[in-house]
Structure formats: structure tokens, C-alpha cells
PDB file of C-alpha atoms in Angstrom:
ATOM      1  CA  UNK A 293     -58.166 -69.169 182.918  1.00 56.00           C
ATOM      2  CA  UNK A 294     -54.587 -67.855 182.609  1.00 68.00           C
ATOM      3  CA  UNK A 295     -54.027 -70.304 179.776  1.00 78.00           C
ATOM      4  CA  UNK A 296     -56.587 -68.848 177.413  1.00 88.00           C
ATOM      5  CA  UNK A 297     -55.269 -67.924 173.988  1.00 88.00           C
ATOM      6  CA  UNK A 298     -56.064 -64.258 174.588  1.00 88.00           C
ATOM      7  CA  UNK A 299     -53.980 -64.168 177.774  1.00 87.00           C
ATOM      8  CA  UNK A 300     -51.072 -65.986 176.177  1.00 86.00           C
ATOM      9  CA  UNK A 301     -51.070 -63.647 173.171  1.00 90.00           C
ATOM     10  CA  UNK A 302     -51.379 -60.579 175.390  1.00 90.00           C
ATOM     11  CA  UNK A 303     -48.447 -61.632 177.575  1.00 91.00           C
ATOM     12  CA  UNK A 304     -46.345 -62.397 174.513  1.00 91.00           C
ATOM     13  CA  UNK A 305     -47.097 -58.977 173.036  1.00 92.00           C
ATOM     14  CA  UNK A 306     -46.208 -57.297 176.322  1.00 93.00           C
ATOM     15  CA  UNK A 307     -42.887 -59.153 176.345  1.00 92.00           C
ATOM     16  CA  UNK A 308     -42.143 -58.095 172.767  1.00 92.00           C
ATOM     17  CA  UNK A 309     -42.922 -54.476 173.565  1.00 91.00           C
ATOM     18  CA  UNK A 310     -40.628 -54.602 176.595  1.00 93.00           C
ATOM     19  CA  UNK A 311     -37.853 -56.166 174.518  1.00 94.00           C
ATOM     20  CA  UNK A 312     -38.162 -53.470 171.862  1.00 93.00           C
ATOM     21  CA  UNK A 313     -38.044 -50.714 174.484  1.00 93.00           C
ATOM     22  CA  UNK A 314     -35.008 -52.305 176.100  1.00 94.00           C
ATOM     23  CA  UNK A 315     -33.179 -52.571 172.779  1.00 94.00           C
ATOM     24  CA  UNK A 316     -34.090 -49.003 171.832  1.00 94.00           C
ATOM     25  CA  UNK A 317     -32.744 -47.680 175.136  1.00 94.00           C
ATOM     26  CA  UNK A 318     -29.621 -49.802 174.771  1.00 96.00           C
ATOM     27  CA  UNK A 319     -28.976 -48.464 171.270  1.00 95.00           C
ATOM     28  CA  UNK A 320     -29.627 -44.905 172.422  1.00 94.00           C
ATOM     29  CA  UNK A 321     -27.080 -45.412 175.165  1.00 94.00           C
ATOM     30  CA  UNK A 322     -24.532 -46.541 172.577  1.00 96.00           C
ATOM     31  CA  UNK A 323     -25.521 -43.585 170.400  1.00 94.00           C
ATOM     32  CA  UNK A 324     -24.724 -41.201 173.274  1.00 92.00           C
ATOM     33  CA  UNK A 325     -21.383 -42.859 173.977  1.00 96.00           C
ATOM     34  CA  UNK A 326     -20.236 -42.744 170.359  1.00 96.00           C
ATOM     35  CA  UNK A 327     -21.515 -39.184 169.976  1.00 93.00           C
ATOM     36  CA  UNK A 328     -19.551 -38.036 173.014  1.00 94.00           C
ATOM     37  CA  UNK A 329     -16.446 -39.706 171.583  1.00 97.00           C
ATOM     38  CA  UNK A 330     -17.024 -37.891 168.280  1.00 95.00           C
ATOM     39  CA  UNK A 331     -17.547 -41.134 166.372  1.00 97.00           C
ATOM     40  CA  UNK A 332     -20.524 -39.714 164.521  1.00 94.00           C
ATOM     41  CA  UNK A 333     -20.794 -42.454 161.919  1.00 95.00           C
ATOM     42  CA  UNK A 334     -21.273 -45.186 164.522  1.00 96.00           C
ATOM     43  CA  UNK A 335     -23.480 -42.896 166.595  1.00 94.00           C
ATOM     44  CA  UNK A 336     -25.848 -42.426 163.681  1.00 92.00           C
ATOM     45  CA  UNK A 337     -25.898 -46.173 163.039  1.00 95.00           C
ATOM     46  CA  UNK A 338     -27.065 -46.835 166.586  1.00 95.00           C
ATOM     47  CA  UNK A 339     -29.546 -43.987 166.397  1.00 91.00           C
ATOM     48  CA  UNK A 340     -31.141 -45.599 163.320  1.00 93.00           C
ATOM     49  CA  UNK A 341     -31.300 -48.919 165.142  1.00 95.00           C
ATOM     50  CA  UNK A 342     -33.037 -47.299 168.105  1.00 94.00           C
ATOM     51  CA  UNK A 343     -35.398 -45.531 165.734  1.00 92.00           C
ATOM     52  CA  UNK A 344     -36.472 -48.853 164.233  1.00 93.00           C
ATOM     53  CA  UNK A 345     -37.249 -50.377 167.617  1.00 92.00           C
ATOM     54  CA  UNK A 346     -38.907 -47.383 169.253  1.00 90.00           C
ATOM     55  CA  UNK A 347     -39.492 -44.217 167.256  1.00 88.00           C
ATOM     56  CA  UNK A 348     -41.116 -42.665 170.311  1.00 85.00           C
ATOM     57  CA  UNK A 349     -37.906 -43.025 172.331  1.00 84.00           C
ATOM     58  CA  UNK A 350     -35.536 -42.041 169.531  1.00 80.00           C
ATOM     59  CA  UNK A 351     -37.515 -38.987 168.476  1.00 82.00           C
ATOM     60  CA  UNK A 352     -37.227 -37.351 171.862  1.00 82.00           C
ATOM     61  CA  UNK A 353     -35.789 -33.896 171.411  1.00 77.00           C
ATOM     62  CA  UNK A 354     -32.525 -34.549 173.263  1.00 75.00           C
ATOM     63  CA  UNK A 355     -31.603 -37.364 170.856  1.00 74.00           C
ATOM     64  CA  UNK A 356     -33.091 -35.836 167.759  1.00 75.00           C
ATOM     65  CA  UNK A 357     -31.138 -32.572 168.073  1.00 78.00           C
ATOM     66  CA  UNK A 358     -27.835 -34.498 168.231  1.00 73.00           C
ATOM     67  CA  UNK A 359     -28.762 -36.669 165.285  1.00 69.00           C
ATOM     68  CA  UNK A 360     -29.701 -33.642 163.161  1.00 73.00           C
ATOM     69  CA  UNK A 361     -26.295 -31.974 163.664  1.00 67.00           C
TER      70      UNK A 361
END
């Protein structure tokens, strides 16, 4: 019964969620690197990208306080 429509849709949604989390973390990593190198314009660009993919990740205090500065 692994081939029911419900199971297929559920697995696809889980994969999409995982992809979004991965991309958000990747963009937050780039945000940190550009921030540390004082390239604030690029840092903010990657922060916005992370925010689109996972607001929950991007709105963590440690990222948010850097973005606000």
C-alpha cells in the first residue's frame, strides 16, 4: 500500500520541506560568511533568500540581530 496517492503526496511534501530547510540553511551559511567579511549588501540578499525558504530558521535571534544592524 506504499503506492497509494496519500503516501506518494506525503513523501513528496516531506522531500519539499527538507529541500527548503536545506536551502535556508545554505543561504544562512552564506549570509554569515558575507557578514563576517563585511559585505553587508550580499549578506542581506542571502538573508532574504533564507527568509523566503524558512522564516523559522531565518528569524532565529542570532541571525535576526545581525540582519537588523
